Short mmCIF file of C-alpha atoms in Angstrom, two decimals:
data_model
loop_
_atom_site.label_atom_id
_atom_site.label_comp_id
_atom_site.label_asym_id
_atom_site.label_seq_id
_atom_site.Cartn_x
_atom_site.Cartn_y
_atom_site.Cartn_z
CA MET A 369 108.13 115.75 94.66
CA ALA A 370 103.76 116.23 94.98
CA ALA A 371 102.30 114.16 97.62
CA LEU A 372 99.62 111.23 97.21
CA ALA A 373 96.85 111.75 99.18
CA CYS A 374 94.03 109.54 99.71
CA ALA A 375 91.42 109.46 102.37
CA LEU A 376 87.90 108.78 103.77
CA PRO A 377 85.35 111.77 103.28
CA VAL A 378 86.15 113.83 106.40
CA GLY A 379 84.19 112.46 109.54
CA GLY A 380 83.58 108.99 107.72
CA ALA A 381 85.98 107.24 109.86
CA HIS A 382 84.97 109.08 113.20
CA ALA A 383 81.30 108.18 112.62
CA ALA A 384 82.08 104.26 111.62
CA ALA A 385 84.51 103.69 114.50
CA THR A 386 82.15 105.17 116.61
CA HIS A 387 79.23 102.91 116.00
CA ALA A 388 81.50 99.75 116.08
CA GLN A 389 82.71 100.60 119.00
CA ALA A 390 79.38 101.12 120.44
CA ALA A 391 78.20 97.99 119.10
CA ALA A 392 81.46 95.53 119.84
CA ALA A 393 80.38 97.46 123.70
CA LYS A 394 77.05 96.34 123.99
CA LYS A 395 78.11 92.75 122.89
CA SER A 396 80.70 92.41 125.40
CA SER A 397 78.36 93.48 127.90
CA THR A 398 76.10 90.35 127.56
CA LYS A 399 78.94 87.72 127.49
CA LYS A 400 79.43 86.13 131.14
CA ALA A 401 82.96 85.81 131.78
CA ALA A 402 84.83 82.32 131.36
CA PRO A 403 85.84 80.02 133.76
CA ARG A 404 89.79 79.67 133.43
CA THR A 405 90.61 76.15 131.93
CA LYS A 406 93.87 74.53 131.53
CA ALA A 407 95.88 75.22 128.37
CA ALA A 408 94.44 73.79 125.06
CA PRO A 409 95.71 70.85 122.83
CA LYS A 410 98.25 72.17 120.07
CA THR A 411 95.49 71.64 117.63
CA ASN A 412 92.91 73.99 119.44
CA ARG A 413 95.67 76.81 120.03
CA ARG A 414 96.09 76.49 115.66
CA ALA A 415 92.58 77.08 115.11
CA ALA A 416 92.40 79.76 117.53
CA VAL A 417 94.98 81.50 115.65
CA ALA A 418 93.23 80.82 112.89
CA ALA A 419 90.03 82.18 113.46
CA ALA A 420 91.73 85.33 115.28
CA ALA A 421 93.67 85.87 111.71
CA ALA A 422 90.14 85.54 110.19
CA ARG A 423 88.69 88.41 112.07
CA PRO A 424 88.11 91.62 110.34
CA SER A 425 90.49 94.06 111.55
CA LEU A 426 88.96 97.30 112.99
CA GLY A 427 90.29 99.33 109.95
CA GLN A 428 88.36 96.76 107.91
CA VAL A 429 84.84 96.94 109.39
CA TYR A 430 85.75 100.82 109.28
CA GLY A 431 85.78 100.56 105.76
CA LEU A 432 89.28 102.02 105.31
CA HIS A 433 90.10 99.26 103.42
CA SER A 434 87.83 100.79 100.65
CA THR A 435 90.02 103.89 100.06
CA PRO A 436 91.61 104.08 96.82
CA ASP A 437 95.37 104.93 95.96
CA PRO A 438 97.44 105.33 93.07
CA LEU A 439 100.20 102.76 94.45
CA ALA A 440 97.34 100.00 95.40
CA LEU A 441 98.41 99.58 99.13
CA LYS A 442 96.90 96.63 100.96
CA SER A 443 97.49 98.81 104.14
CA SER A 444 94.32 101.28 105.03
CA VAL A 445 96.53 103.31 106.25
CA ALA A 446 99.49 105.03 105.18
CA LEU A 447 101.99 107.90 105.70
CA VAL A 448 105.38 108.72 104.28
CA VAL A 449 107.31 112.03 106.00
CA ASP A 450 110.58 114.30 105.27
CA GLN A 451 112.00 113.42 109.42
CA ASP A 452 114.20 117.07 108.72
CA THR A 453 111.38 119.38 107.18
CA ASP A 454 107.92 117.69 107.91
CA GLU A 455 107.10 117.40 104.07
CA VAL A 456 104.32 114.63 103.94
CA LEU A 457 105.14 112.94 100.77
CA PHE A 458 101.96 110.47 101.21
CA SER A 459 99.24 110.02 102.97
CA LYS A 460 96.23 107.90 103.23
CA ASN A 461 93.48 108.17 106.13
CA PRO A 462 96.49 109.65 108.16
CA GLN A 463 93.89 110.72 110.93
CA ALA A 464 92.37 107.06 111.18
CA VAL A 465 93.18 105.89 114.97
CA LEU A 466 93.47 102.73 115.11
CA PRO A 467 95.09 99.55 117.58
CA ILE A 468 98.31 99.95 116.63
CA ALA A 469 99.51 96.60 118.26
CA SER A 470 103.41 96.26 119.33
CA ILE A 471 104.10 99.45 117.49
CA THR A 472 103.51 100.45 121.53
CA LYS A 473 106.49 99.27 122.33
CA LEU A 474 108.49 101.86 121.00
CA MET A 475 106.53 104.39 123.54
CA THR A 476 107.69 101.73 125.87
CA ALA A 477 111.59 101.93 124.89
CA LEU A 478 111.10 106.24 125.16
CA VAL A 479 109.77 105.45 128.44
CA VAL A 480 112.48 103.52 130.28
CA ILE A 481 115.12 105.14 128.38
CA GLU A 482 114.04 108.70 129.60
CA ALA A 483 113.11 107.51 133.37
CA LYS A 484 117.32 106.61 133.02
CA GLN A 485 117.17 103.44 134.62
CA PRO A 486 119.54 101.12 134.89
CA LEU A 487 120.43 98.91 131.94
CA ASP A 488 122.48 96.52 133.71
CA GLU A 489 119.64 95.79 136.49
CA VAL A 490 118.38 92.14 136.31
CA LEU A 491 114.90 91.73 136.09
CA THR A 492 112.70 88.57 136.43
CA ILE A 493 109.64 87.46 134.10
CA THR A 494 107.07 86.23 136.54
CA GLN A 495 103.24 85.31 136.05
CA ASP A 496 102.16 89.02 136.40
CA ASP A 497 103.85 88.89 132.77
CA VAL A 498 101.64 86.35 131.12
CA ASP A 499 99.46 87.39 128.14
CA THR A 500 96.09 86.41 129.55
CA GLU A 501 94.45 89.21 127.09
CA LYS A 502 95.60 87.10 123.23
CA GLY A 503 96.68 83.81 125.07
CA THR A 504 99.95 83.93 123.44
CA GLY A 505 103.19 82.29 124.79
CA SER A 506 106.47 82.81 125.00
CA ARG A 507 110.09 81.54 124.97
CA LEU A 508 111.04 83.61 128.18
CA ARG A 509 109.80 81.08 130.89
CA LEU A 510 108.50 82.03 133.84
CA GLY A 511 111.67 82.75 136.53
CA THR A 512 114.26 84.12 133.48
CA GLN A 513 116.30 86.38 134.21
CA LEU A 514 117.69 89.50 132.15
CA THR A 515 118.99 92.49 132.42
CA ARG A 516 116.77 95.96 131.53
CA GLY A 517 118.71 96.23 128.82
CA GLU A 518 118.20 92.62 127.11
CA MET A 519 114.98 93.27 128.12
CA LEU A 520 114.42 96.46 126.10
CA HIS A 521 116.41 94.67 123.08
CA LEU A 522 113.92 91.53 123.09
CA ALA A 523 110.92 93.96 123.48
CA LEU A 524 111.86 95.87 120.48
CA MET A 525 113.84 93.69 118.07
CA SER A 526 111.85 90.77 118.53
CA SER A 527 108.56 92.02 119.90
CA GLU A 528 108.79 89.97 123.41
CA ASN A 529 105.56 90.62 125.22
CA ARG A 530 106.55 89.18 128.49
CA ALA A 531 109.69 91.36 128.53
CA ALA A 532 107.89 94.62 127.25
CA ASN A 533 105.29 93.80 130.21
CA ALA A 534 108.60 93.49 132.72
CA LEU A 535 110.08 96.40 131.85
CA GLY A 536 106.34 98.26 132.63
CA ARG A 537 106.23 96.16 135.89
CA HIS A 538 109.81 97.40 137.44
CA TYR A 539 108.98 101.14 136.57
CA PRO A 540 108.77 103.37 139.70
CA GLY A 541 105.62 102.55 141.47
CA GLY A 542 104.45 100.37 138.78
CA LEU A 543 102.30 99.27 135.96
CA ALA A 544 100.05 101.97 136.81
CA ALA A 545 102.90 104.33 136.78
CA PHE A 546 103.92 103.16 133.57
CA VAL A 547 101.25 103.73 131.76
CA GLU A 548 100.59 107.13 132.77
CA ALA A 549 103.98 108.26 131.97
CA MET A 550 103.67 106.41 127.93
CA ASN A 551 100.47 109.18 128.31
CA ALA A 552 102.30 111.83 129.47
CA LYS A 553 104.92 111.56 126.88
CA ALA A 554 102.83 110.77 124.12
CA ALA A 555 100.75 114.29 125.00
CA LEU A 556 103.98 116.18 125.51
CA LEU A 557 104.61 115.02 121.40
CA GLY A 558 102.06 116.47 120.85
CA MET A 559 99.93 112.76 120.35
CA HIS A 560 96.80 114.01 120.49
CA ASP A 561 95.09 110.84 119.17
CA THR A 562 97.10 108.08 121.16
CA ARG A 563 96.09 106.35 123.70
CA TYR A 564 97.84 103.65 125.60
CA VAL A 565 96.68 100.90 128.73
CA GLU A 566 99.53 98.86 128.66
CA PRO A 567 103.00 98.54 127.42
CA THR A 568 102.49 95.67 125.16
CA GLY A 569 100.21 96.37 122.41
CA LEU A 570 98.28 93.22 123.32
CA SER A 571 95.31 95.03 123.75
CA SER A 572 93.12 96.62 121.22
CA ARG A 573 93.00 99.51 123.43
CA ASN A 574 96.47 100.87 122.29
CA ARG A 575 95.42 103.58 119.65
CA SER A 576 96.89 106.01 117.67
CA SER A 577 97.00 107.92 113.85
CA ALA A 578 99.98 107.70 111.46
CA ARG A 579 100.74 111.01 112.12
CA ASP A 580 101.15 110.68 115.57
CA LEU A 581 103.48 107.82 114.85
CA ALA A 582 105.53 109.52 113.00
CA LEU A 583 106.00 112.26 115.89
CA LEU A 584 107.13 109.32 118.27
CA VAL A 585 109.26 108.06 115.25
CA LYS A 586 111.11 111.26 115.30
CA ALA A 587 111.26 111.55 118.89
CA ALA A 588 112.59 107.49 119.26
CA TYR A 589 114.74 108.43 116.80
CA GLN A 590 117.01 110.68 119.02
CA HIS A 591 118.01 108.18 121.31
CA ASP A 592 121.04 105.97 119.77
CA LEU A 593 119.90 102.93 121.75
CA ILE A 594 116.77 102.87 120.52
CA ARG A 595 117.60 102.86 116.80
CA GLU A 596 120.61 100.15 117.61
CA LEU A 597 118.43 97.69 119.59
CA SER A 598 115.81 97.69 117.14
CA THR A 599 116.97 97.63 114.10
CA SER A 600 119.33 94.76 114.96
CA PRO A 601 118.92 91.71 113.11
CA GLU A 602 119.57 88.64 115.83
CA ALA A 603 120.37 88.36 119.48
CA GLN A 604 120.95 85.60 121.41
CA VAL A 605 120.42 85.56 125.43
CA ALA A 606 120.63 82.72 127.86
CA VAL A 607 117.09 81.47 128.80
CA GLY A 608 118.10 79.40 132.19
CA SER A 609 120.69 76.99 130.66
CA HIS A 610 119.91 77.37 127.46
CA ALA A 611 120.79 79.95 124.74
CA VAL A 612 118.21 81.05 123.19
CA GLN A 613 118.44 82.69 119.41
CA PHE A 614 115.85 85.82 118.51
CA ARG A 615 115.70 87.40 115.27
CA ASN A 616 114.30 91.00 114.14
CA SER A 617 110.35 90.76 113.79
CA ASN A 618 110.98 92.87 110.09
CA GLY A 619 112.74 91.46 107.71
CA LEU A 620 113.83 94.32 106.07
CA VAL A 621 116.79 95.13 108.46
CA ARG A 622 118.19 92.24 106.68
CA ASN A 623 117.96 93.92 102.95
CA PRO A 624 120.96 95.31 101.56
CA GLU A 625 118.61 97.48 99.67
CA TRP A 626 117.16 99.44 102.72
CA SER A 627 118.94 101.86 104.87
CA ILE A 628 116.53 101.44 107.87
CA GLY A 629 117.29 103.62 110.91
CA LEU A 630 114.63 102.58 113.37
CA GLN A 631 111.81 100.52 112.85
CA LYS A 632 109.18 98.79 115.17
CA THR A 633 106.50 96.37 113.63
CA GLY A 634 103.47 94.70 115.05
CA TYR A 635 100.43 92.66 114.88
CA ILE A 636 97.23 91.69 116.51
CA ALA A 637 93.86 90.79 114.47
CA GLU A 638 92.09 94.20 115.68
CA ALA A 639 95.29 95.61 113.82
CA GLY A 640 96.16 94.43 111.07
CA ARG A 641 100.12 94.30 110.32
CA CYS A 642 101.83 97.37 111.45
CA VAL A 643 105.34 98.60 110.67
CA VAL A 644 106.87 102.21 111.42
CA MET A 645 110.76 102.91 109.99
CA GLN A 646 112.98 105.51 109.92
CA ALA A 647 114.72 105.22 106.41
CA GLU A 648 117.06 107.14 104.26
CA LEU A 649 116.02 106.87 100.52
CA ALA A 650 116.43 108.90 97.98
CA GLY A 651 119.21 110.98 100.12
CA ARG A 652 116.08 111.85 102.53
CA ASN A 653 115.33 110.91 105.62
CA LEU A 654 112.24 109.94 105.46
CA ILE A 655 109.45 108.72 108.35
CA MET A 656 107.30 105.37 106.64
CA VAL A 657 104.18 104.30 108.60
CA LEU A 658 101.81 101.27 107.16
CA LEU A 659 99.12 100.16 109.82
CA ASP A 660 96.32 97.71 108.94
CA SER A 661 98.07 96.01 106.17
CA ALA A 662 95.76 92.94 105.16
CA GLY A 663 98.05 89.65 104.95
CA ARG A 664 100.67 88.36 106.74
CA TYR A 665 103.68 89.64 104.21
CA SER A 666 101.40 92.76 102.98
CA ARG A 667 103.19 95.50 105.14
CA ILE A 668 106.42 95.00 103.41
CA ALA A 669 105.56 94.17 99.95
CA ASP A 670 103.68 98.05 100.62
CA ALA A 671 107.16 99.32 101.67
CA GLU A 672 108.58 98.01 98.74
CA ARG A 673 106.06 99.48 96.56
CA LEU A 674 106.99 102.82 98.72
CA ARG A 675 110.50 102.63 98.57
CA ARG A 676 110.15 102.36 94.88
CA TRP A 677 107.61 105.00 93.70
CA LEU A 678 109.67 107.51 96.16
CA LEU A 679 113.33 106.20 94.03
CA GLY A 680 110.87 107.44 90.64
CA HIS A 681 109.86 104.07 89.51
CA GLY A 682 107.10 103.68 87.52
CA ASP A 683 104.11 106.78 87.17
CA HIS A 684 101.59 107.07 90.02
CA ASP A 685 101.61 110.92 89.35
CA ALA A 686 97.63 110.10 89.40
CA GLY A 687 96.06 111.52 92.69
CA ALA A 688 98.96 113.68 93.73
CA ALA A 689 98.45 116.63 95.88
CA LYS A 690 100.63 119.53 96.85
CA SER A 691 103.04 118.50 99.37
CA ARG A 692 102.08 119.96 103.07
CA PRO A 693 103.77 119.97 106.59
CA LEU A 694 102.67 117.19 108.75
#
């Protein structure tokens, strides 16, 4: 199968990124720290969420969405790789380095599992796990006690931020040592465009490229537990005296037309909608990466476009390039 390749001119994305980051840093340095205030009313919180959603992603700022592709994807970055041969089947801005939001939690899980920490150890949600980066809420109240395995499940399946942070806090040496381990693992995997600053993905300073994330998916797929927990459709856990139901943030795990072996979604305004998956399609084990998708459901629609193309539906030979290894 010929690969589809679309990209900016060499150096374009990095030049734009450098300019945008410098401008953002200058603007940020002029702002005074805001005093702590009481929680805003629900109407104000909704307005804040709407305002965040209206902000352009870094991919939009860098001009990555202007890159054309034959499938008319809404994602500014896309990569499909054969898991077994490393053959690239589809490529769009694969080297662009962008915020990755909760895709971060895939590395969080990898570090926790490879550290062989006991999954039955009970961890407690504390004030240290509250999101001060974006002000997001959580159904895991302060004082909630769950096992490490349950925290891992919620972080992978439902992208629970407090659970992910608690996993990092309970690593030997604490959160700083955990982030160091995340970056060390990235370097070991050859993820040269990747940098982590915290374990949830709420910070836009957690960044990577599609190429690097394909390497991460391939490594994470080697662990049965990550495959099982990330693709679990739903789970119920006890939060205090109540049973709380959590669902998978990726609706494709409930779609019978898909055979997904591993997945993780992500979203913050700076990153757009993101998803990485391992799936069996057209008789091949494939790794799919979609970053910076514009629109609430666009990453799922883009995945469906890629699936149909991979299955041979439609004529999308325009712009095809010779397949090449990752």
